[in-house]
Coordinates of N, CA and C in Angstrom, one line a residue:
M1 N 157.2 8.4 -14.1 CA 158.2 8.5 -15.1 C 159.1 7.2 -15.1
N2 N 159.4 6.7 -16.2 CA 160.2 5.5 -16.3 C 161.7 6.0 -16.3
T3 N 162.4 5.7 -15.2 CA 163.8 6.2 -15.1 C 164.7 5.1 -15.7
T4 N 164.2 4.0 -16.1 CA 165.1 3.0 -16.6 C 165.2 2.9 -18.1
T5 N 164.6 3.9 -18.8 CA 164.6 3.9 -20.3 C 166.0 4.0 -20.8
A6 N 166.4 3.0 -21.7 CA 167.7 3.0 -22.2 C 167.9 4.2 -23.2
R7 N 168.9 4.9 -23.0 CA 169.3 6.0 -23.9 C 170.8 6.0 -24.1
D8 N 171.2 6.0 -25.3 CA 172.7 5.9 -25.6 C 173.4 7.0 -24.9
Y9 N 172.9 8.2 -24.9 CA 173.6 9.4 -24.3 C 173.8 9.2 -22.8
R10 N 173.1 8.4 -22.1 CA 173.3 8.2 -20.7 C 174.6 7.5 -20.4
Q11 N 175.2 6.9 -21.4 CA 176.5 6.2 -21.3 C 177.7 7.2 -21.4
I12 N 177.4 8.4 -21.8 CA 178.5 9.4 -22.0 C 178.7 10.1 -20.7
P13 N 179.9 10.0 -20.1 CA 180.2 10.6 -18.8 C 180.0 12.1 -18.8
G14 N 179.3 12.6 -17.8 CA 179.1 14.0 -17.7 C 178.1 14.6 -18.6
T15 N 177.3 13.8 -19.2 CA 176.2 14.3 -20.1 C 174.9 14.3 -19.5
Y16 N 174.2 15.4 -19.4 CA 172.9 15.5 -18.9 C 172.0 16.1 -19.9
V17 N 171.4 15.3 -20.7 CA 170.5 15.7 -21.8 C 169.2 16.1 -21.2
F18 N 168.7 17.3 -21.6 CA 167.5 17.8 -21.1 C 166.3 17.2 -21.9
D19 N 166.1 15.9 -21.7 CA 165.0 15.2 -22.3 C 163.7 15.4 -21.5
G20 N 162.6 14.7 -21.9 CA 161.4 14.9 -21.2 C 161.5 14.4 -19.7
E21 N 162.2 13.4 -19.5 CA 162.3 12.9 -18.1 C 163.1 13.9 -17.2
H22 N 164.1 14.4 -17.8 CA 164.9 15.4 -17.1 C 164.1 16.7 -16.8
C23 N 163.4 17.1 -17.8 CA 162.5 18.3 -17.8 C 161.5 18.1 -16.6
H24 N 160.9 17.0 -16.5 CA 159.9 16.7 -15.5 C 160.5 16.8 -14.1
K25 N 161.7 16.1 -14.0 CA 162.4 16.1 -12.7 C 162.8 17.5 -12.2
G26 N 163.2 18.4 -13.2 CA 163.7 19.7 -12.8 C 162.8 20.8 -12.9
Y27 N 161.5 20.5 -13.1 CA 160.5 21.6 -13.3 C 160.6 22.7 -12.2
A28 N 160.5 22.3 -11.0 CA 160.4 23.3 -9.9 C 161.7 24.1 -9.8
L29 N 162.9 23.4 -10.0 CA 164.2 24.0 -10.0 C 164.3 25.1 -11.1
N30 N 163.9 24.7 -12.3 CA 163.9 25.6 -13.4 C 163.0 26.8 -13.2
M31 N 161.8 26.6 -12.6 CA 160.9 27.7 -12.4 C 161.5 28.6 -11.4
F32 N 162.1 28.1 -10.4 CA 162.8 29.0 -9.4 C 163.8 29.9 -10.2
C33 N 164.7 29.2 -11.0 CA 165.7 30.0 -11.7 C 165.1 31.0 -12.6
K34 N 164.1 30.6 -13.3 CA 163.4 31.5 -14.2 C 162.8 32.7 -13.5
S35 N 162.4 32.5 -12.2 CA 161.8 33.6 -11.5 C 162.8 34.7 -11.2
L36 N 164.1 34.4 -11.3 CA 165.1 35.4 -11.1 C 165.2 36.4 -12.2
D37 N 164.4 36.3 -13.3 CA 164.3 37.3 -14.3 C 163.8 38.6 -13.8
V38 N 163.0 38.5 -12.7 CA 162.3 39.7 -12.1 C 163.1 40.3 -11.0
E39 N 163.4 41.6 -11.0 CA 164.2 42.2 -10.0 C 163.7 42.0 -8.6
S40 N 162.4 42.2 -8.4 CA 161.8 42.0 -7.1 C 162.1 40.6 -6.5
N41 N 162.1 39.6 -7.4 CA 162.4 38.2 -7.0 C 163.8 38.1 -6.6
R42 N 164.7 38.7 -7.4 CA 166.1 38.6 -7.1 C 166.4 39.3 -5.7
A43 N 165.7 40.4 -5.5 CA 165.9 41.1 -4.2 C 165.4 40.2 -3.0
A44 N 164.3 39.5 -3.2 CA 163.7 38.7 -2.2 C 164.6 37.5 -2.0
F45 N 165.2 36.9 -3.0 CA 166.1 35.8 -2.9 C 167.4 36.2 -2.2
R46 N 167.9 37.4 -2.5 CA 169.1 37.9 -1.8 C 168.8 38.1 -0.3
L47 N 167.6 38.6 0.0 CA 167.3 39.0 1.4 C 167.2 37.7 2.2
D48 N 166.5 36.7 1.7 CA 166.3 35.5 2.5 C 166.1 34.3 1.6
S49 N 167.2 33.7 1.1 CA 167.2 32.6 0.2 C 166.3 31.4 0.6
P50 N 166.5 30.9 1.8 CA 165.7 29.8 2.2 C 164.2 30.1 2.2
D51 N 163.8 31.2 2.7 CA 162.4 31.6 2.6 C 161.9 31.7 1.2
Y52 N 162.7 32.3 0.3 CA 162.3 32.5 -1.1 C 162.1 31.1 -1.7
L53 N 163.0 30.2 -1.4 CA 162.9 28.9 -2.0 C 161.7 28.1 -1.6
D54 N 161.1 28.5 -0.5 CA 159.8 27.8 0.0 C 158.7 28.0 -1.0
R55 N 158.8 29.0 -1.9 CA 157.7 29.3 -2.8 C 157.7 28.2 -3.9
F56 N 158.7 27.4 -4.0 CA 158.8 26.4 -5.1 C 158.9 25.0 -4.5
K57 N 158.4 24.0 -5.2 CA 158.3 22.6 -4.7 C 159.6 21.9 -5.1
L58 N 160.7 22.4 -4.5 CA 162.0 21.8 -4.8 C 162.2 20.5 -3.9
S59 N 162.9 19.6 -4.4 CA 163.2 18.4 -3.6 C 164.3 18.9 -2.6
D60 N 164.5 18.2 -1.5 CA 165.5 18.5 -0.6 C 166.9 18.6 -1.3
E61 N 167.2 17.7 -2.2 CA 168.4 17.8 -2.9 C 168.6 19.0 -3.8
Q62 N 167.5 19.4 -4.5 CA 167.5 20.6 -5.3 C 167.8 21.8 -4.4
R63 N 167.1 21.9 -3.3 CA 167.2 23.0 -2.4 C 168.6 23.2 -2.0
R64 N 169.2 22.1 -1.5 CA 170.6 22.1 -1.0 C 171.5 22.5 -2.2
A65 N 171.3 22.0 -3.4 CA 172.2 22.3 -4.5 C 172.1 23.8 -4.8
V66 N 170.9 24.4 -4.7 CA 170.8 25.9 -4.9 C 171.6 26.6 -3.8
L67 N 171.3 26.3 -2.6 CA 171.9 27.0 -1.5 C 173.4 26.9 -1.5
D68 N 173.9 25.7 -1.9 CA 175.3 25.4 -1.9 C 176.0 25.9 -3.2
R69 N 175.2 26.3 -4.2 CA 175.6 26.7 -5.5 C 176.4 25.5 -6.1
D70 N 175.8 24.3 -6.0 CA 176.4 23.1 -6.6 C 175.9 23.0 -8.0
W71 N 176.6 23.6 -8.9 CA 176.1 23.7 -10.3 C 175.9 22.3 -11.0
L72 N 176.9 21.4 -10.7 CA 176.8 20.1 -11.3 C 175.6 19.3 -10.8
A73 N 175.4 19.5 -9.5 CA 174.2 18.8 -8.9 C 172.9 19.3 -9.4
M74 N 172.9 20.6 -9.7 CA 171.6 21.2 -10.3 C 171.3 20.6 -11.6
L75 N 172.4 20.4 -12.4 CA 172.2 19.7 -13.7 C 171.7 18.3 -13.5
R76 N 172.3 17.6 -12.6 CA 172.0 16.2 -12.4 C 170.5 16.1 -11.9
L77 N 170.1 17.1 -11.2 CA 168.7 17.1 -10.6 C 167.7 17.7 -11.5
G78 N 168.0 17.8 -12.7 CA 167.0 18.3 -13.7 C 167.1 19.7 -14.1
G79 N 168.1 20.4 -13.7 CA 168.3 21.8 -14.0 C 168.7 21.9 -15.5
N80 N 168.2 22.9 -16.1 CA 168.5 23.3 -17.5 C 169.6 24.3 -17.4
I81 N 170.7 24.1 -18.1 CA 171.9 25.0 -18.0 C 171.5 26.5 -18.2
Y82 N 170.6 26.7 -19.1 CA 170.2 28.1 -19.4 C 169.4 28.8 -18.2
Y83 N 168.7 28.0 -17.5 CA 167.9 28.5 -16.4 C 168.9 28.6 -15.2
T84 N 169.7 27.6 -14.9 CA 170.5 27.6 -13.7 C 171.6 28.7 -13.9
F85 N 171.9 29.1 -15.1 CA 172.9 30.2 -15.3 C 172.3 31.5 -14.8
K86 N 171.0 31.6 -14.7 CA 170.4 32.8 -14.2 C 170.8 33.1 -12.8
L87 N 171.0 32.0 -12.0 CA 171.4 32.0 -10.6 C 172.9 32.4 -10.6
A88 N 173.7 31.9 -11.5 CA 175.1 32.2 -11.6 C 175.3 33.7 -11.9
I89 N 174.5 34.2 -12.8 CA 174.5 35.7 -13.1 C 174.2 36.5 -11.9
L90 N 173.2 36.1 -11.1 CA 172.9 36.8 -9.9 C 174.1 36.9 -9.0
D91 N 174.9 35.8 -9.0 CA 176.1 35.8 -8.1 C 177.3 36.5 -8.8
G92 N 177.1 37.0 -10.0 CA 178.2 37.7 -10.7 C 179.2 36.8 -11.4
L93 N 178.8 35.5 -11.6 CA 179.7 34.6 -12.2 C 179.5 34.5 -13.8
T94 N 180.6 34.1 -14.4 CA 180.5 33.9 -15.9 C 180.3 32.4 -16.1
M95 N 180.1 32.1 -17.4 CA 179.9 30.7 -17.8 C 181.2 29.9 -17.5
Q96 N 182.4 30.6 -17.6 CA 183.6 29.9 -17.4 C 183.8 29.6 -15.9
H97 N 183.3 30.4 -15.0 CA 183.2 30.1 -13.6 C 182.4 28.8 -13.3
V98 N 181.3 28.8 -13.9 CA 180.4 27.6 -13.7 C 181.0 26.4 -14.4
G99 N 181.6 26.5 -15.6 CA 182.2 25.4 -16.2 C 183.3 24.8 -15.4
A100 N 184.2 25.7 -14.8 CA 185.3 25.2 -14.0 C 184.7 24.5 -12.7
A101 N 183.7 25.1 -12.1 CA 183.1 24.5 -10.9 C 182.5 23.1 -11.2
M102 N 182.0 22.9 -12.4 CA 181.4 21.6 -12.8 C 182.4 20.6 -13.1
S103 N 183.7 20.9 -13.3 CA 184.7 20.0 -13.6 C 184.9 18.9 -12.5
A104 N 185.0 17.7 -12.9 CA 185.2 16.6 -12.0 C 186.4 16.8 -11.1
N105 N 187.5 17.4 -11.6 CA 188.7 17.6 -10.9 C 188.8 19.0 -10.2
G106 N 187.8 19.8 -10.2 CA 187.8 21.1 -9.6 C 188.8 22.0 -10.1
M107 N 188.8 22.3 -11.4 CA 189.8 23.2 -11.9 C 189.4 24.7 -11.6
S108 N 190.4 25.5 -11.7 CA 190.2 26.9 -11.6 C 189.7 27.5 -12.9
V109 N 189.2 28.7 -12.8 CA 188.7 29.4 -14.0 C 189.8 29.5 -15.0
D110 N 191.0 29.8 -14.6 CA 192.1 30.0 -15.6 C 192.4 28.6 -16.2
E111 N 192.4 27.5 -15.4 CA 192.7 26.2 -16.0 C 191.5 25.8 -17.0
F112 N 190.3 26.1 -16.6 CA 189.2 25.8 -17.5 C 189.3 26.6 -18.8
H113 N 189.6 27.9 -18.7 CA 189.8 28.7 -19.9 C 190.9 28.1 -20.8
A114 N 192.0 27.8 -20.2 CA 193.2 27.2 -21.0 C 192.8 25.9 -21.6
M115 N 192.0 25.0 -20.9 CA 191.6 23.8 -21.5 C 190.7 24.0 -22.7
M116 N 189.8 24.9 -22.6 CA 188.9 25.2 -23.7 C 189.6 25.8 -24.9
I117 N 190.6 26.7 -24.6 CA 191.3 27.3 -25.7 C 192.2 26.2 -26.4
S118 N 192.6 25.2 -25.7 CA 193.4 24.2 -26.3 C 192.6 23.1 -26.9
G119 N 191.3 23.2 -27.0 CA 190.5 22.2 -27.7 C 189.5 21.5 -26.8
G120 N 189.5 21.7 -25.5 CA 188.5 21.1 -24.7 C 189.1 19.8 -24.0
R121 N 188.2 19.1 -23.4 CA 188.6 17.9 -22.6 C 189.0 16.8 -23.6
S122 N 189.9 16.0 -23.2 CA 190.3 14.8 -24.0 C 189.2 13.8 -24.1
I123 N 189.0 13.2 -25.2 CA 188.0 12.2 -25.4 C 188.5 10.9 -24.7
K124 N 189.8 10.7 -24.5 CA 190.3 9.5 -23.9 C 189.7 9.4 -22.5
G125 N 189.0 8.3 -22.3 CA 188.4 8.0 -21.0 C 187.1 8.6 -20.8
N126 N 186.6 9.4 -21.8 CA 185.3 10.1 -21.6 C 184.3 9.7 -22.7
R127 N 184.5 8.6 -23.4 CA 183.6 8.2 -24.4 C 182.4 7.5 -23.8
S128 N 182.6 6.7 -22.8 CA 181.5 5.9 -22.2 C 181.8 5.7 -20.7
V129 N 180.7 5.6 -19.9 CA 180.9 5.3 -18.5 C 181.6 3.9 -18.3
E130 N 181.5 3.0 -19.3 CA 182.1 1.7 -19.3 C 183.6 1.9 -19.2
E131 N 184.2 2.9 -19.8 CA 185.6 3.1 -19.7 C 186.0 3.4 -18.3
W132 N 185.2 4.1 -17.5 CA 185.5 4.4 -16.1 C 185.5 3.1 -15.3
S133 N 184.6 2.2 -15.6 CA 184.6 1.0 -14.7 C 185.7 0.0 -15.0
H134 N 186.4 0.2 -16.2 CA 187.5 -0.7 -16.6 C 188.8 -0.1 -16.3
G135 N 188.7 1.2 -15.8 CA 189.8 2.0 -15.5 C 191.2 1.7 -15.4

């Protein structure tokens, strides 16, 4: 896979577009998450998560992200938000919990909720990664 392909959306901070390259990278991670649709799989994962993860060809980084519930890392490592959210549901979390956990500044669920109600993140400083380097 060519990881140097220029894509405009790669310049937008915090954007993880589920394109073909990302899909390929996250296949095993997403198949693990999809497996949680089945109750017996959820039970097996709850009983012994590391053992259950051995069924999938996860990279070491993906495995660590799952065990640590590092939601943002899962997206960076090829996770599809709709599949990774299956794991969040298993943990009894809402999308707002996951959104707050993915925030660069580690906001609380209440802070995330208030930000979204007030219109979302400011565009200032978030248009391009180039803005971050000229900070």
